[in-house]
Amino acid sequence: ETGVTQTPRHLVMGMTNKKSLKCEQHLGHNAMYWYKQSAKKPLELMFVYNFKEQTENNSVPSRFSPECPNSSHLFLHLHTLQPEDSALYLCASSRGGAAGANVLTFGAGSRLTVL
Amino acid sequence: AQKVTQAQTEISVVEKEDVTLDCVYETRDTTYYLFWYKQPPSGELVFLIRRNSFDEQNEISGRYSWNFQKSTSSFNFTITASQVVDSAVYFCALSGIQGAQKLVFGQGTRLTINP
């Protein structure tokens, strides 16, 4: 596979469930991102990992827990979510580092519905 | 703080018409990058162009052209002879120079090209 792959593409969960979103990139990039896309809102940056280290947490509630075990994989662990957390969650990657130029390659997203 | 404004929420035109998507940005940085991304119905954002703040030359790529005017803090995108396949949500975005910094998106413009 090439590019950025996100699984699952669709997820429905109750407020008491625990689930995880997975992102994998095959581009040799060193930075990975989670974005949230809600209806009628701009894309919101949630987390940034640069060389596996978290460099940005954009005041995201603790019910969202990211994990970046290596530069190719990024997870978003979800627990006790609220209905307002229903959104499209987009993963992206880029070269990162000081020489990075912020051209992000996005996955197709995971559509999350919280009941 | 950085901010990107896309005042046009939705645009609908008939195929073969020219259409311009507006983007106005705010930043205190003296150097920055500007981007346009396309989000087709499949969900993933597709990179279209990156422009360095030092380079105010307009750019043309096939039917796409971009007009960067630093004096008015605008980075507008024109599609000439639009086609149905151009239907998508288009996002303008802004970031700093260093890699893995925040990419701030506008709210997006939904473009519908009618046959």
Coordinates of C-alpha atoms in Angstrom, one line a residue:
Chain A
E1 CA 0.0 0.0 0.0
T2 CA 1.0 3.6 -0.6
G3 CA 0.1 6.9 1.0
V4 CA -1.7 7.2 4.3
T5 CA -4.1 4.5 5.3
Q6 CA -6.7 4.9 8.0
T7 CA -8.8 2.2 9.7
P8 CA -11.6 1.8 10.3
R9 CA -13.3 4.0 7.7
H10 CA -16.5 4.1 9.8
L11 CA -17.0 3.6 13.5
V12 CA -20.1 3.7 15.6
M13 CA -19.7 3.6 19.3
G14 CA -21.5 4.2 22.5
M15 CA -20.4 6.7 25.1
T16 CA -19.1 4.0 27.4
N17 CA -17.1 2.1 24.7
K18 CA -13.4 2.1 24.2
K19 CA -12.1 2.0 20.6
S20 CA -9.0 3.0 18.6
L21 CA -8.4 4.6 15.3
K22 CA -5.3 3.5 13.4
C23 CA -3.2 5.4 10.8
E24 CA -0.3 4.1 8.8
Q25 CA 1.9 5.9 6.4
H26 CA 4.2 4.3 3.8
L27 CA 5.9 7.6 2.7
G28 CA 9.0 7.6 4.9
H29 CA 7.7 10.7 6.7
N30 CA 8.7 11.7 10.2
A31 CA 5.8 13.8 11.3
M32 CA 2.2 12.6 11.9
Y33 CA -0.9 14.5 12.7
W34 CA -4.5 14.0 13.9
Y35 CA -7.1 16.5 12.7
K36 CA -10.8 16.6 13.5
Q37 CA -13.3 17.7 10.9
S38 CA -16.8 18.6 12.2
A39 CA -19.7 19.9 10.3
K40 CA -19.5 23.7 9.7
K41 CA -16.1 24.0 11.5
P42 CA -12.6 24.4 10.2
L43 CA -10.3 21.5 10.4
E44 CA -9.0 21.4 13.9
L45 CA -5.5 20.2 14.6
M46 CA -5.5 17.8 17.6
F47 CA -2.0 16.3 17.9
V48 CA 1.3 16.4 16.2
Y49 CA 4.1 13.9 16.5
N50 CA 7.6 14.6 15.1
F51 CA 10.0 11.7 15.1
K52 CA 7.7 9.9 17.5
E53 CA 7.7 12.7 20.0
Q54 CA 4.5 14.6 20.7
T55 CA 5.1 18.2 19.8
E56 CA 1.6 19.6 19.8
N57 CA -1.5 18.9 21.9
N58 CA -4.1 21.5 20.9
S59 CA -6.0 21.4 24.2
V60 CA -7.6 18.1 23.4
P61 CA -9.8 16.5 26.1
S62 CA -8.2 13.5 27.8
R63 CA -10.9 11.2 26.4
F64 CA -8.7 11.3 23.3
S65 CA -5.4 9.6 23.8
P66 CA -2.8 9.5 21.0
E67 CA -0.1 6.9 20.6
C68 CA 2.8 7.0 18.1
P69 CA 4.9 3.8 18.5
N70 CA 7.0 4.6 15.5
S71 CA 7.2 7.1 12.6
S72 CA 4.9 5.0 10.5
H73 CA 2.0 4.4 12.8
L74 CA -0.3 6.6 14.8
F75 CA -3.2 5.7 16.9
L76 CA -6.0 7.6 18.5
H77 CA -7.5 5.8 21.5
L78 CA -11.1 6.8 22.3
H79 CA -13.0 6.3 25.6
T80 CA -16.1 7.8 27.2
L81 CA -16.7 10.0 24.2
Q82 CA -19.6 12.4 23.9
P83 CA -22.0 12.8 21.0
E84 CA -20.4 16.1 20.0
D85 CA -17.2 14.1 19.3
S86 CA -18.9 12.7 16.2
A87 CA -16.8 13.8 13.3
L88 CA -14.4 12.8 10.6
Y89 CA -10.9 12.2 12.0
L90 CA -8.2 12.7 9.5
C91 CA -4.6 11.5 9.9
A92 CA -1.8 13.1 7.9
S93 CA 1.9 12.9 7.6
S94 CA 4.7 15.1 6.4
R95 CA 8.5 15.1 6.2
G96 CA 8.7 17.0 9.5
G97 CA 11.9 18.2 11.2
A98 CA 13.6 21.5 10.6
A99 CA 13.8 21.0 6.9
G100 CA 10.1 20.1 6.6
A101 CA 7.9 22.1 4.4
N102 CA 4.5 21.2 5.8
V103 CA 3.1 19.6 2.7
L104 CA 0.7 17.2 4.4
T105 CA -0.5 13.9 2.9
F106 CA -3.8 13.0 4.3
G107 CA -5.6 9.7 4.7
A108 CA -9.3 9.3 3.8
G109 CA -10.4 9.7 7.4
S110 CA -12.3 7.7 9.9
R111 CA -16.0 8.7 10.3
L112 CA -16.9 8.4 13.9
T113 CA -20.4 8.5 15.3
V114 CA -21.0 8.5 19.0
L115 CA -24.4 7.5 20.2
Chain B
A1 CA -2.5 34.4 16.0
Q2 CA -2.8 32.9 12.5
K3 CA -6.2 32.9 10.8
V4 CA -7.5 31.9 7.4
T5 CA -10.9 33.2 6.1
Q6 CA -12.8 31.7 3.2
A7 CA -15.8 33.8 3.0
Q8 CA -17.6 31.8 0.4
T9 CA -19.2 28.8 2.0
E10 CA -20.7 27.4 -1.1
I11 CA -20.4 28.1 -4.8
S12 CA -22.4 26.6 -7.6
V13 CA -21.6 27.1 -11.3
V14 CA -22.4 25.5 -14.6
E15 CA -19.7 23.4 -16.3
K16 CA -17.2 25.4 -18.3
E17 CA -17.7 28.5 -16.3
D18 CA -14.6 30.1 -14.6
V19 CA -14.8 30.2 -10.8
T20 CA -12.6 32.0 -8.2
L21 CA -12.3 30.9 -4.6
D22 CA -11.3 33.6 -2.2
C23 CA -8.8 33.2 0.6
V24 CA -7.7 35.9 3.1
Y25 CA -5.2 35.2 5.8
E26 CA -3.8 36.9 8.9
T27 CA -0.3 36.2 10.4
R28 CA 2.3 38.1 12.3
D29 CA 5.1 35.9 10.8
T30 CA 7.3 37.5 8.1
T31 CA 7.8 34.2 6.4
Y32 CA 5.1 31.6 6.0
Y33 CA 3.6 29.1 3.6
L34 CA 0.2 29.2 2.0
F35 CA -1.6 26.1 0.7
W36 CA -4.7 25.0 -1.2
Y37 CA -6.1 21.5 -0.6
K38 CA -9.0 19.8 -2.3
Q39 CA -11.3 17.4 -0.5
P40 CA -13.4 15.3 -2.9
P41 CA -16.3 13.2 -1.6
S42 CA -14.0 10.3 -0.8
G43 CA -12.8 12.4 2.1
E44 CA -9.0 12.7 1.9
L45 CA -7.5 16.1 1.4
V46 CA -5.4 16.3 -1.7
F47 CA -2.5 18.8 -1.9
L48 CA -2.8 21.3 -4.8
I49 CA -0.2 24.0 -4.2
R50 CA 2.2 25.5 -1.7
R51 CA 3.4 29.1 -2.0
N52 CA 6.3 30.7 0.0
S53 CA 5.6 34.2 1.3
F54 CA 8.7 35.5 -0.5
D55 CA 7.3 34.4 -3.9
E56 CA 4.5 36.6 -5.1
Q57 CA 4.5 35.3 -8.6
N58 CA 1.2 34.0 -9.8
E59 CA 1.1 30.3 -10.8
I60 CA -0.7 28.4 -13.4
S61 CA -1.1 24.7 -13.6
G62 CA -3.4 23.6 -16.4
R63 CA -6.9 24.9 -15.6
Y64 CA -5.8 26.0 -12.1
S65 CA -4.3 29.3 -11.3
W66 CA -3.4 31.1 -8.1
N67 CA -3.1 34.8 -7.4
F68 CA -1.0 35.7 -4.3
Q69 CA -1.2 39.3 -3.2
K70 CA 0.8 40.0 0.0
S71 CA -0.5 43.6 0.1
T72 CA -4.1 42.4 0.6
S73 CA -3.1 39.2 2.4
S74 CA -5.0 37.2 -0.2
F75 CA -4.3 33.9 -2.0
N76 CA -7.1 33.3 -4.4
F77 CA -7.7 30.2 -6.5
T78 CA -9.2 30.2 -10.0
I79 CA -10.5 27.3 -12.0
T80 CA -10.9 28.0 -15.7
A81 CA -13.4 26.1 -17.7
S82 CA -14.7 24.2 -14.7
Q83 CA -15.6 20.5 -15.0
V84 CA -17.9 18.3 -12.9
V85 CA -14.9 16.5 -11.5
D86 CA -13.8 19.8 -9.9
S87 CA -16.7 19.5 -7.5
A88 CA -15.2 19.2 -4.0
V89 CA -14.6 21.2 -0.9
Y90 CA -11.5 23.4 -1.2
F91 CA -9.4 24.5 1.7
C92 CA -6.9 27.3 2.0
A93 CA -4.3 26.9 4.7
L94 CA -1.4 28.8 6.3
S95 CA 1.7 27.6 8.3
G96 CA 5.1 28.7 9.5
I97 CA 8.3 27.7 7.9
Q98 CA 9.6 25.0 10.3
G99 CA 8.5 21.5 9.7
A100 CA 5.6 19.9 11.7
Q101 CA 4.2 23.3 12.7
K102 CA 0.5 23.9 12.8
L103 CA -1.3 24.1 9.5
V104 CA -4.2 26.5 10.0
F105 CA -7.1 25.9 7.7
G106 CA -9.9 28.1 6.5
Q107 CA -13.5 26.8 6.8
G108 CA -13.5 25.6 3.2
T109 CA -15.6 26.4 0.2
R110 CA -17.9 23.7 -1.2
L111 CA -17.8 24.0 -5.0
T112 CA -20.5 22.3 -7.1
I113 CA -20.1 22.2 -10.8
N114 CA -23.4 21.4 -12.5
P115 CA -23.5 19.7 -16.0

